[in-house]
Amino acid sequence: MPSVVGIGVLLPGMQRWVMPDVTALLAARLQAAFDRLSPGADPVLRPSDRADFQVNGALALAKQLGRPPRAIADAVVATAELSDMCERVEVSGPGFVNIVLSEEFLVQRVAEMATDPRLGIEAVPVPEVVVVDYSAPNVAKEMHVGHLRSTVIGDSLCRILGHLGHRVVRENHVGDWGTPFGMLIEHLNDLGEATAVHELSAGDLNSFYQAARRSFDADEVFRERSRRRVVLLQSGDPETLRLWRVLVDQSIAYFDEVYAKLGVLLTDDDIRGESFYNPLLPSVVEDLRAKGLLVEDEGARCVFPPGFTNRHGDPLPLIVQKSDEGYGYAATDLACIRDRVDRLGATRILYVVGSPQAQHLEMCFAVAKMAGWLREGVEAEHVSFGHILGSDHKMLRTRAGASTKLVDLLDEAVTRASSAMTERGRDEDLSEAERIAVARALGIGAVKYADLSNDRTRDYVFDWDRMLAFEGDTGPYLQYAHARIRSIFRRAAAGGTPPAEAGTVVDAEVPDSTAPVSLAAPQERALAVALLGYPAALGAAAKDAEPSKLCAYLYELSSAFTTFYEHCPVLRAPERATRESRLVLAGTTARVLREGLSLLGIEAPERM
RNA sequence: GCCCCCGUAGCUCAGUGGAUAGAGCACCGGCCUCCGGAGCCGGGAGCGCAGGUUCGAGUCCUGCCGGGGGCGCCA
């Protein structure tokens, strides 16, 4: 069964009318005004540092309409229906329109958000079927840092898209087929099944693989056995398949351990390994041949999508079937696309795959379009990402030059988080069990946030001290901001005084999220505006498949909160009404932080 | 050789063609009877180089320089 995330929001009865978010609402109003001047003209609505928003569309329209930009801006201001939202709309400079939202509007929207279980996030009206291809470890091979990015980014995208109401199908394209399995199965035989299983279940996949490799390189007899074993595997020999299954199952059990440690959604049901597509490969080749796309070249069956050339400037082939009749990975990738469109009904396919494979994927997409498998209305996107670099700005490796094992990295993160807590005396009130859980949340969260908060497409420098810092744009900082707000509510629940017994956890919710909100102080207003930006930020992250946009938003929100918190006493507010209003602001901030972090796959502890 | 990505402050990074290019770290100066100071307020410092398109370019185009990646039977 394909995995489904977030389908719940589409169930009858749960679907409810939620007002469009502030940005969308404003954009719609402005669009109507611009349409009257020039149908379809882009208002160019942008956040502004000198107002809440600015509208730049008038300048672009000036030349086209042959009118001064200020006159156009004036016309927009005169005709746009903004009076219920804004307290000031004015033309400035060469023709910008500055928009300042009214306090009444902000108050009303924050109140709606505070009482909305979905925090103002509207389920998309037309859900897509989004297939997310990510993680993709190899059977009988250790997961290393190279798998971190794909797994973490893909996980977050699944969560975000699912939360927005899309039907998400997770696909873990595990490397479980191909010529190396001849060698691996023969090595398994040589070790003896029991010994091999023991070694693999201990998670020592690398030494197993490397030993197989050594035999293959050194021993001609072993090599020949391996080749014959590949043929047996391909032909479906039951005993060979059984041994193959042993390797696969042991590896999957190991992957599950890593996924559990990492805290991602992937389950065994999401595994759609290369072996799954194996039976579909002949028809891929047949269909390409029938469509006249297949070209035999040097014995290999290829498709030459236009626009791709090799080092000599000659057309570059996508090799579908090798000269030895075996299928190349391109065939699998093509079968995969077809399967996702036909069987799963995908309307959007995300490949969370490293940037080196950009050209290969482009070629696959091009061929799939030529063959009609990727039809109109189905988007295939390469969600590309860069390398993780060490402090020397080179690919992260151990001293020995091997790529770092993912489990080692994660264990070190938790260890470092644990000592950071002790150093800062943050663990004094926590029970041992809670201390361990928090250290885990902090360490894993720090690694994930460091990865997710960068522009995917770029390489980033891996730096323990920076990612685990409790200040700056880090996971722990956001978790801290959340924990600090929760602490306010524990105090509020205890009558405004600290709990009598250290270690007592009072799980307090917002006492009254329907209390009237006032935004008299500028820091209160700024926090309200930041809160209302949540839907737009989430939408942008989903549209661009870019979790860093959600990270940037959450960091801005935290900053707005700390400024607010510094200047606006909550529990010590002089008036009861002010105190309750501020509790609503703080409580809503905590909820957005917790939900936002969870959409990144990061836990938000109550205390830390 | 060809193709792709990247080059923004001392460091790590944001910047969907719009006004004076923003953060964090580090540094400097203020604020502590502080609901968690892991903070708040303020400061200095930057778009690799050269052209071009545009009313407007960090953003788009061309060339160059520098870094990374890819380029036929591995995935």
XYZ file of C-alpha atoms (C1' of nucleotides) in Angstrom:
683
model
C 0.000 0.000 0.000
C 1.293 3.428 -0.834
C 1.627 5.678 2.158
C -0.793 8.491 2.528
C -0.142 11.546 4.609
C -2.661 14.188 5.397
C -5.624 12.665 3.644
C -7.549 13.300 6.824
C -7.976 16.955 6.123
C -10.045 16.076 3.104
C -12.523 13.868 4.865
C -16.095 15.136 4.793
C -16.958 17.056 7.883
C -13.427 18.121 8.437
C -13.441 20.301 5.403
C -14.291 23.778 6.459
C -14.191 27.240 5.092
C -11.105 29.056 6.188
C -10.502 32.563 5.030
C -7.620 32.818 2.626
C -4.453 33.987 4.272
C -3.588 37.653 4.433
C -1.201 37.650 1.493
C -3.600 35.745 -0.721
C -6.504 37.957 0.254
C -4.533 41.112 -0.423
C -3.284 39.727 -3.723
C -6.830 38.958 -4.828
C -8.065 42.442 -3.986
C -5.178 44.049 -5.826
C -5.559 41.752 -8.785
C -9.106 42.980 -9.241
C -7.882 46.577 -9.289
C -5.090 45.812 -11.738
C -7.426 43.853 -13.979
C -9.468 47.000 -14.474
C -6.358 48.762 -15.796
C -4.857 45.907 -17.717
C -6.357 42.434 -17.450
C -3.956 39.916 -15.989
C -1.336 42.455 -14.977
C 0.761 41.294 -12.013
C 0.314 43.555 -8.971
C 3.819 42.517 -7.790
C 2.826 42.315 -4.145
C 5.856 42.073 -1.872
C 6.642 42.267 1.822
C 8.090 45.651 2.639
C 10.434 47.099 5.190
C 8.621 50.423 5.181
C 5.080 49.090 5.442
C 3.453 45.698 5.849
C 3.385 45.191 2.086
C 4.301 47.090 -1.019
C 2.792 46.892 -4.481
C 5.182 47.475 -7.348
C 3.003 46.592 -10.318
C 2.304 50.182 -11.329
C 5.880 50.780 -12.414
C 5.916 47.797 -14.708
C 2.628 48.868 -16.237
C 3.618 52.475 -16.937
C 5.317 51.904 -20.247
C 2.703 49.483 -21.498
C -0.165 51.855 -20.735
C 1.734 54.993 -21.648
C 0.803 56.613 -18.360
C 2.989 57.877 -15.531
C 3.498 55.173 -12.906
C 2.217 57.387 -10.122
C -1.048 57.918 -11.974
C -1.447 54.171 -12.298
C -0.650 53.695 -8.629
C -3.230 56.358 -7.786
C -5.816 54.535 -9.864
C -5.040 51.261 -8.067
C -5.354 52.926 -4.688
C -8.640 54.525 -5.743
C -10.258 51.339 -7.020
C -8.838 48.547 -4.852
C -11.192 47.321 -2.149
C -8.877 47.547 0.821
C -10.734 49.625 3.372
C -11.691 46.630 5.522
C -8.084 45.446 5.704
C -5.909 48.502 5.735
C -5.505 51.631 7.712
C -3.148 53.253 5.227
C -2.651 52.763 1.500
C -0.456 55.368 -0.084
C 1.549 55.992 -3.191
C 5.202 56.639 -2.580
C 8.317 57.395 -4.574
C 8.105 56.727 -8.305
C 4.899 54.707 -7.997
C 5.118 52.192 -5.183
C 2.020 51.571 -3.133
C 2.677 51.058 0.548
C 0.111 49.104 2.475
C -0.342 49.170 6.207
C -2.857 46.719 7.621
C -5.336 48.030 10.145
C -5.194 46.973 13.750
C -8.827 45.836 13.655
C -8.069 43.560 10.728
C -4.968 42.120 12.381
C -6.836 41.595 15.630
C -9.632 39.778 13.854
C -7.274 37.558 11.870
C -5.118 36.671 14.854
C -8.244 35.795 16.802
C -9.324 33.465 14.001
C -5.902 31.901 13.840
C -5.752 31.432 17.608
C -8.992 29.474 17.664
C -8.371 27.536 14.465
C -7.086 23.988 14.969
C -5.256 24.359 11.651
C -3.776 27.754 12.505
C -5.185 29.354 9.382
C -3.727 26.762 7.050
C -6.319 26.031 4.449
C -6.381 22.638 2.768
C -5.703 23.088 -0.920
C -8.910 23.137 -2.979
C -7.534 20.729 -5.571
C -5.220 18.198 -3.942
C -2.468 16.784 -6.047
C -1.093 13.291 -5.896
C 2.519 13.989 -5.066
C 5.005 11.168 -5.279
C 8.131 11.926 -3.266
C 11.155 9.823 -4.153
C 13.721 10.090 -1.391
C 16.293 8.434 0.859
C 17.100 5.498 -1.451
C 19.808 3.626 0.439
C 21.484 0.570 -1.045
C 21.002 -2.951 0.233
C 24.121 -4.328 1.948
C 25.612 -0.859 2.129
C 25.907 1.445 5.071
C 23.842 4.606 5.078
C 26.223 7.552 5.072
C 26.000 11.328 5.201
C 25.091 11.318 1.535
C 21.711 9.853 2.492
C 21.074 12.453 5.164
C 19.989 15.259 2.889
C 17.691 13.226 0.697
C 16.053 11.571 3.706
C 15.617 14.735 5.747
C 14.497 17.003 2.907
C 12.162 14.387 1.478
C 10.666 13.727 4.902
C 9.937 17.397 5.451
C 8.395 17.778 2.008
C 6.088 14.833 2.667
C 4.980 16.390 5.931
C 4.456 19.849 4.458
C 2.594 18.692 1.371
C 0.487 16.289 3.399
C -0.437 19.011 5.854
C -1.600 21.206 3.000
C -4.008 18.460 1.970
C -2.164 16.861 -0.898
C -2.125 13.116 -1.214
C 1.488 12.189 -0.641
C 2.988 8.905 -1.724
C 6.379 8.213 -0.212
C 8.649 6.141 -2.396
C 11.913 4.782 -1.117
C 13.762 3.706 -4.238
C 16.061 1.260 -2.490
C 18.989 -0.148 -4.473
C 18.123 -3.819 -4.181
C 18.895 -5.196 -7.625
C 21.698 -5.438 -10.113
C 25.025 -7.098 -10.771
C 26.554 -6.521 -7.297
C 24.060 -9.009 -5.899
C 25.831 -11.915 -7.547
C 28.894 -11.097 -5.522
C 26.938 -10.369 -2.347
C 24.995 -13.618 -2.478
C 28.145 -15.650 -3.099
C 29.817 -13.952 -0.166
C 26.793 -14.769 1.949
C 27.163 -18.397 0.934
C 30.863 -18.379 1.779
C 30.252 -16.919 5.221
C 27.391 -19.259 5.901
C 23.916 -17.908 6.188
C 23.823 -17.736 9.986
C 27.116 -15.877 10.252
C 26.136 -13.523 7.471
C 22.806 -12.710 9.084
C 24.525 -12.098 12.380
C 27.003 -9.720 10.797
C 24.325 -7.862 8.892
C 21.931 -7.608 11.807
C 24.712 -6.018 13.826
C 24.540 -3.253 11.289
C 28.010 -3.820 9.953
C 27.014 -3.619 6.337
C 30.185 -2.017 5.093
C 32.527 -4.800 6.122
C 30.196 -7.333 4.524
C 30.152 -5.415 1.273
C 33.862 -4.746 1.320
C 34.700 -8.388 2.004
C 32.544 -9.406 -0.947
C 34.296 -6.820 -3.041
C 37.728 -8.101 -2.005
C 36.860 -11.654 -2.977
C 35.484 -10.437 -6.263
C 38.614 -8.469 -7.062
C 41.072 -11.126 -5.925
C 39.510 -14.448 -6.811
C 38.758 -15.496 -10.371
C 36.668 -18.464 -9.229
C 34.582 -16.219 -6.972
C 34.137 -13.805 -9.847
C 32.812 -16.538 -12.075
C 30.454 -17.797 -9.365
C 29.196 -14.249 -8.935
C 28.469 -13.865 -12.622
C 26.567 -17.140 -12.700
C 24.682 -16.055 -9.586
C 23.574 -12.843 -11.286
C 22.136 -14.919 -14.114
C 20.328 -17.157 -11.608
C 18.944 -14.100 -9.861
C 17.742 -12.545 -13.093
C 16.117 -15.807 -14.164
C 14.205 -16.115 -10.920
C 15.915 -19.148 -9.409
C 14.016 -19.747 -6.128
C 17.028 -20.498 -3.909
C 18.883 -17.467 -5.254
C 15.846 -15.292 -4.670
C 15.599 -16.624 -1.132
C 19.216 -15.684 -0.415
C 18.659 -12.294 -2.045
C 15.653 -11.809 0.213
C 17.829 -12.487 3.252
C 20.154 -9.678 2.236
C 17.280 -7.323 1.527
C 15.434 -8.073 4.758
C 18.524 -7.659 6.899
C 19.279 -4.360 5.233
C 15.745 -3.086 5.595
C 15.813 -3.894 9.288
C 18.968 -1.833 9.484
C 17.462 1.066 7.515
C 14.524 1.030 9.908
C 16.881 1.472 12.829
C 18.471 4.485 11.167
C 15.083 5.952 10.256
C 13.894 5.499 13.837
C 16.989 7.260 15.118
C 16.473 10.024 12.615
C 12.757 10.271 13.272
C 11.391 10.176 9.740
C 8.090 8.885 8.395
C 9.460 6.169 6.107
C 8.215 2.653 6.734
C 8.665 -0.696 5.031
C 5.482 -0.016 3.075
C 7.211 2.878 1.351
C 9.963 0.712 -0.066
C 9.704 0.431 -3.796
C 13.078 -0.969 -4.709
C 14.618 -1.367 -8.097
C 13.605 -5.036 -8.056
C 9.973 -3.974 -8.172
C 10.491 -2.429 -11.589
C 12.521 -5.299 -12.986
C 9.531 -7.115 -14.508
C 8.418 -3.861 -16.145
C 11.653 -3.230 -18.001
C 11.035 -5.310 -21.162
C 7.870 -3.375 -21.893
C 9.724 -0.090 -21.448
C 12.110 -1.120 -24.183
C 9.292 -2.503 -26.316
C 7.237 0.653 -26.045
C 10.186 2.834 -26.889
C 10.841 0.657 -29.907
C 7.187 0.764 -30.948
C 7.223 4.542 -30.707
C 10.277 4.661 -32.922
C 12.456 6.232 -30.271
C 14.902 3.379 -29.817
C 18.246 3.553 -31.572
C 20.753 0.709 -31.582
C 24.220 2.141 -31.070
C 27.378 0.122 -30.475
C 25.141 -2.768 -29.479
C 23.272 -0.779 -26.853
C 19.656 0.308 -27.164
C 19.432 4.016 -26.600
C 17.170 6.997 -26.873
C 18.716 10.279 -27.943
C 16.658 13.085 -26.438
C 17.327 16.346 -28.295
C 19.477 18.956 -26.618
C 21.962 16.691 -24.843
C 25.517 16.301 -26.076
C 28.632 14.555 -24.842
C 32.204 15.817 -24.613
C 32.665 15.650 -28.343
C 29.489 17.525 -29.096
C 27.767 14.360 -30.283
C 24.212 13.511 -29.218
C 24.162 11.943 -25.779
C 22.302 8.676 -25.390
C 20.140 7.514 -22.552
C 21.130 3.861 -22.498
C 18.070 1.789 -21.824
C 19.432 -1.643 -22.573
C 23.092 -2.486 -22.526
C 24.898 -4.377 -25.261
C 24.916 -7.458 -23.006
C 21.081 -7.344 -22.956
C 21.060 -6.182 -19.334
C 18.999 -3.167 -18.436
C 20.611 0.076 -17.342
C 19.344 2.217 -14.513
C 17.741 4.509 -17.078
C 15.312 1.722 -17.913
C 14.401 1.410 -14.241
C 13.938 5.145 -13.896
C 11.692 5.225 -16.943
C 9.630 2.279 -15.717
C 9.390 4.116 -12.442
C 7.981 7.271 -14.024
C 5.434 5.281 -15.952
C 4.420 3.360 -12.847
C 4.012 6.507 -10.817
C 1.815 8.144 -13.398
C -0.233 5.102 -14.378
C -0.515 3.122 -11.160
C -0.290 5.864 -8.548
C -1.964 8.621 -10.544
C 0.809 11.067 -9.756
C 0.332 14.677 -10.789
C 3.621 15.807 -9.316
C 6.743 13.701 -8.863
C 9.555 14.992 -6.682
C 12.999 13.440 -6.995
C 14.952 14.313 -3.884
C 18.272 13.394 -5.403
C 21.731 14.991 -5.325
C 22.721 17.566 -7.894
C 25.215 15.303 -9.754
C 22.277 13.410 -11.199
C 20.721 16.517 -12.715
C 21.521 15.642 -16.300
C 20.520 12.015 -15.964
C 17.133 12.982 -14.555
C 16.592 15.657 -17.162
C 17.244 13.093 -19.846
C 14.859 10.614 -18.239
C 12.150 13.274 -18.018
C 12.767 14.246 -21.636
C 12.509 10.651 -22.838
C 9.434 10.023 -20.675
C 7.799 13.024 -22.332
C 8.795 11.828 -25.787
C 7.240 8.460 -25.003
C 4.096 10.116 -23.672
C 4.537 8.671 -20.176
C 4.972 12.059 -18.619
C 1.902 13.642 -20.048
C 0.522 17.154 -19.830
C -0.476 17.980 -16.286
C 2.145 15.822 -14.615
C 5.179 17.657 -13.289
C 8.407 15.803 -12.646
C 10.851 17.888 -10.646
C 14.397 17.262 -9.612
C 14.530 18.441 -6.000
C 18.259 18.825 -6.222
C 20.624 19.307 -3.305
C 24.293 20.022 -2.814
C 27.008 18.288 -0.850
C 27.728 18.413 2.851
C 31.195 19.854 3.342
C 33.595 19.561 6.241
C 35.259 22.551 7.883
C 37.922 22.293 5.157
C 35.157 22.943 2.599
C 35.668 19.523 1.114
C 33.231 16.637 1.084
C 32.642 15.457 4.629
C 34.784 12.421 5.330
C 36.423 10.666 8.200
C 40.159 10.959 8.763
C 40.523 7.662 6.937
C 38.814 9.132 3.909
C 35.674 7.025 4.116
C 32.383 8.812 4.064
C 30.943 9.229 7.542
C 28.413 6.648 8.691
C 25.047 8.253 9.247
C 24.449 6.487 12.571
C 27.792 7.709 13.906
C 26.915 11.237 12.930
C 23.521 11.029 14.626
C 24.952 9.471 17.781
C 27.547 12.194 17.995
C 24.836 14.837 17.593
C 22.934 13.427 20.571
C 26.099 13.131 22.667
C 27.063 16.693 21.912
C 23.548 17.964 22.635
C 23.621 16.143 25.933
C 26.857 17.742 27.028
C 25.679 21.137 25.822
C 22.666 20.779 28.119
C 24.847 19.841 31.066
C 27.264 22.695 30.403
C 24.445 25.183 30.423
C 22.780 23.669 33.439
C 19.609 23.134 31.479
C 19.113 19.572 32.582
C 18.923 20.092 36.331
C 15.166 19.846 36.636
C 14.742 17.015 34.194
C 14.318 13.371 34.990
C 16.858 11.054 33.427
C 14.314 9.780 30.907
C 13.296 13.304 29.950
C 16.923 14.376 29.772
C 17.688 11.622 27.272
C 14.609 12.413 25.209
C 15.441 16.114 25.122
C 19.075 15.493 24.200
C 17.880 13.368 21.346
C 15.368 15.981 20.186
C 18.029 18.679 20.369
C 20.811 16.743 18.678
C 18.749 15.270 15.862
C 16.834 18.514 15.504
C 20.076 20.455 15.208
C 21.356 18.208 12.426
C 18.069 18.329 10.562
C 17.643 22.067 10.917
C 21.198 22.744 9.775
C 20.437 20.724 6.679
C 16.956 22.049 5.979
C 17.656 25.717 6.639
C 20.118 26.048 3.787
C 19.109 26.605 0.211
C 18.914 22.993 -0.943
C 20.808 23.500 -4.148
C 23.961 24.735 -2.481
C 26.676 22.857 -0.693
C 26.800 23.632 3.002
C 29.481 23.507 5.642
C 28.818 21.073 8.460
C 29.774 22.667 11.781
C 28.839 21.033 15.092
C 29.341 24.140 17.186
C 27.218 26.321 14.995
C 24.307 23.935 14.501
C 24.125 23.097 18.202
C 24.357 26.700 19.339
C 21.361 27.860 21.333
C 21.508 31.249 19.714
C 21.214 32.242 16.088
C 19.365 30.490 13.296
C 19.500 26.963 14.702
C 17.172 24.150 15.632
C 17.916 24.437 19.355
C 17.126 28.160 19.274
C 13.664 27.508 17.843
C 13.100 24.670 20.278
C 14.171 26.950 23.073
C 11.795 29.685 21.981
C 8.990 27.136 22.070
C 10.011 25.715 25.446
C 10.218 29.175 26.923
C 6.647 29.957 25.897
C 5.484 26.661 27.312
C 7.163 27.655 30.510
C 5.016 30.776 30.645
C 1.921 28.623 30.447
C 3.134 26.307 33.168
C 3.511 29.332 35.368
C 0.159 30.709 34.309
C -1.473 27.406 35.184
C 0.244 27.452 38.558
C -1.234 30.826 39.321
C 1.626 32.944 38.130
C 4.159 31.523 40.533
C 6.750 28.916 39.715
C 5.716 25.327 40.430
C 6.455 24.479 44.023
C 8.268 21.284 43.225
C 11.050 21.379 40.711
C 10.450 18.724 38.116
C 6.697 18.971 38.224
C 5.352 19.201 34.732
C 2.099 21.002 34.330
C 0.883 20.560 30.815
C -0.964 23.795 30.426
C -2.809 24.814 27.324
C -3.711 28.351 26.440
C -6.159 29.234 29.221
C -8.521 31.078 26.938
C -7.610 31.369 23.289
C -10.804 33.319 22.657
C -9.760 36.240 24.837
C -9.824 39.540 22.947
C -6.504 40.443 21.376
C -5.130 43.944 21.421
C -2.091 45.090 19.519
C -1.295 48.422 21.066
C 2.444 47.926 21.447
C 4.497 47.874 18.231
C 6.077 44.580 19.299
C 2.630 43.045 19.688
C 1.663 44.254 16.260
C 4.892 42.962 14.721
C 4.319 39.558 16.304
C 0.769 39.464 14.949
C 1.980 40.253 11.432
C 4.627 37.549 11.750
C 2.042 34.998 12.903
C -0.219 35.784 9.971
C 2.613 35.130 7.542
C 2.550 31.429 8.367
C 0.264 30.217 5.551
C 2.188 32.130 2.895
C 5.500 30.756 4.143
C 4.208 27.202 4.134
C 2.749 27.666 0.661
C 6.054 28.929 -0.680
C 7.921 26.010 0.892
C 5.511 23.576 -0.751
C 5.497 25.245 -4.146
C 9.272 25.427 -4.392
C 9.878 22.143 -2.552
C 12.085 24.246 -0.322
C 11.862 23.550 3.426
C 14.389 26.343 4.039
C 11.583 28.820 3.416
C 9.697 27.377 6.360
C 12.901 27.491 8.439
C 13.451 31.150 7.593
C 9.876 31.929 8.540
C 10.066 30.149 11.888
C 13.277 31.949 12.721
C 11.682 35.313 11.904
C 8.708 34.394 14.047
C 10.982 33.469 16.949
C 12.837 36.741 16.609
C 9.546 38.646 16.598
C 8.542 36.724 19.679
C 11.717 37.387 21.664
C 11.444 41.099 20.880
C 7.820 41.036 21.980
C 8.674 39.063 25.080
C 11.405 41.490 26.063
C 9.176 44.532 25.792
C 5.765 43.228 26.688
C 5.370 41.550 30.071
C 2.895 38.720 29.820
C 2.179 37.302 33.258
C 3.211 40.541 34.899
C 1.098 42.696 32.623
C -0.711 45.322 34.672
C -4.157 44.702 33.216
C -5.878 41.354 33.167
C -7.085 41.975 29.605
C -3.543 42.707 28.444
C -2.269 39.587 30.111
C -4.866 37.446 28.393
C -4.306 39.072 25.037
C -0.583 38.449 25.324
C -1.188 34.876 26.369
C -3.130 34.387 23.151
C -0.242 35.822 21.128
C 2.312 33.714 22.974
C 0.197 30.580 22.822
C -0.398 30.933 19.104
C 3.314 31.501 18.570
C 4.087 28.296 20.464
C 1.598 26.361 18.364
C 3.038 27.680 15.105
C 6.548 26.870 16.287
C 5.612 23.377 17.344
C 3.682 22.659 14.165
C 6.280 24.290 11.946
C 9.060 22.292 13.556
C 7.051 19.104 13.237
C 6.623 19.826 9.519
C 10.413 19.931 9.389
C 10.486 16.611 11.234
C 11.819 18.251 14.388
C 10.452 17.726 17.886
C 9.592 20.601 20.166
C 10.092 19.553 23.807
C 7.984 21.161 26.521
C 11.087 21.812 28.558
C 14.746 21.691 27.819
C 36.881 20.611 -24.818
C 31.420 20.934 -23.964
C 27.296 21.297 -20.385
C 25.229 22.361 -15.356
C 25.527 24.665 -10.367
C 27.856 28.235 -7.228
C 30.726 33.161 -6.114
C 26.862 38.610 -1.280
C 30.076 41.546 5.582
C 36.072 38.556 8.832
C 32.982 33.575 9.069
C 28.156 30.912 7.912
C 24.048 32.234 5.166
C 18.966 35.221 3.393
C 17.606 38.146 -0.553
C 10.114 35.584 -5.760
C 13.435 42.437 -11.625
C 11.795 47.146 -7.317
C 13.019 52.194 -2.902
C 18.604 52.707 1.689
C 21.157 44.635 -0.068
C 19.200 41.701 5.284
C 20.199 37.961 9.436
C 23.208 35.007 12.747
C 28.183 34.212 14.613
C 32.511 37.083 15.774
C 33.827 42.287 17.139
C 32.586 47.295 19.605
C 29.142 50.240 22.778
C 24.757 50.478 25.883
C 20.618 47.792 29.026
C 20.489 43.290 34.436
C 15.470 43.916 41.503
C 15.709 39.548 33.985
C 7.555 35.951 33.396
C 13.950 30.900 31.234
C 20.011 36.846 29.778
C 20.230 30.830 25.224
C 18.041 38.003 25.857
C 17.055 43.309 24.369
C 18.750 48.229 22.105
C 22.554 50.336 19.002
C 27.323 50.248 15.776
C 31.145 49.262 11.868
C 31.907 46.229 7.610
C 29.749 43.365 1.533
C 27.059 41.908 -4.176
C 34.314 38.034 -8.038
C 35.546 41.279 -12.707
C 33.866 43.706 -17.369
C 30.090 44.764 -20.648
C 24.733 44.555 -22.008
C 19.018 44.441 -21.517
C 15.566 47.455 -18.383
C 12.249 53.244 -15.943
C 14.911 50.007 -12.317
C 19.934 44.388 -11.946
C 22.740 40.876 -6.249
C 18.659 38.870 -9.329
C 18.067 38.503 -16.530
C 21.874 38.085 -21.032
C 27.232 37.751 -22.915
C 32.417 37.258 -21.874
C 36.282 36.531 -18.312
C 38.285 34.887 -13.393
C 37.704 31.454 -9.216
C 35.305 26.859 -6.802
C 32.358 22.337 -7.378
C 29.860 18.659 -10.377
C 28.653 16.011 -14.894
C 29.855 14.250 -19.865
C 28.022 5.833 -23.367
C 26.838 0.736 -21.363
C 27.862 1.877 -12.438
C 23.301 3.850 -9.728
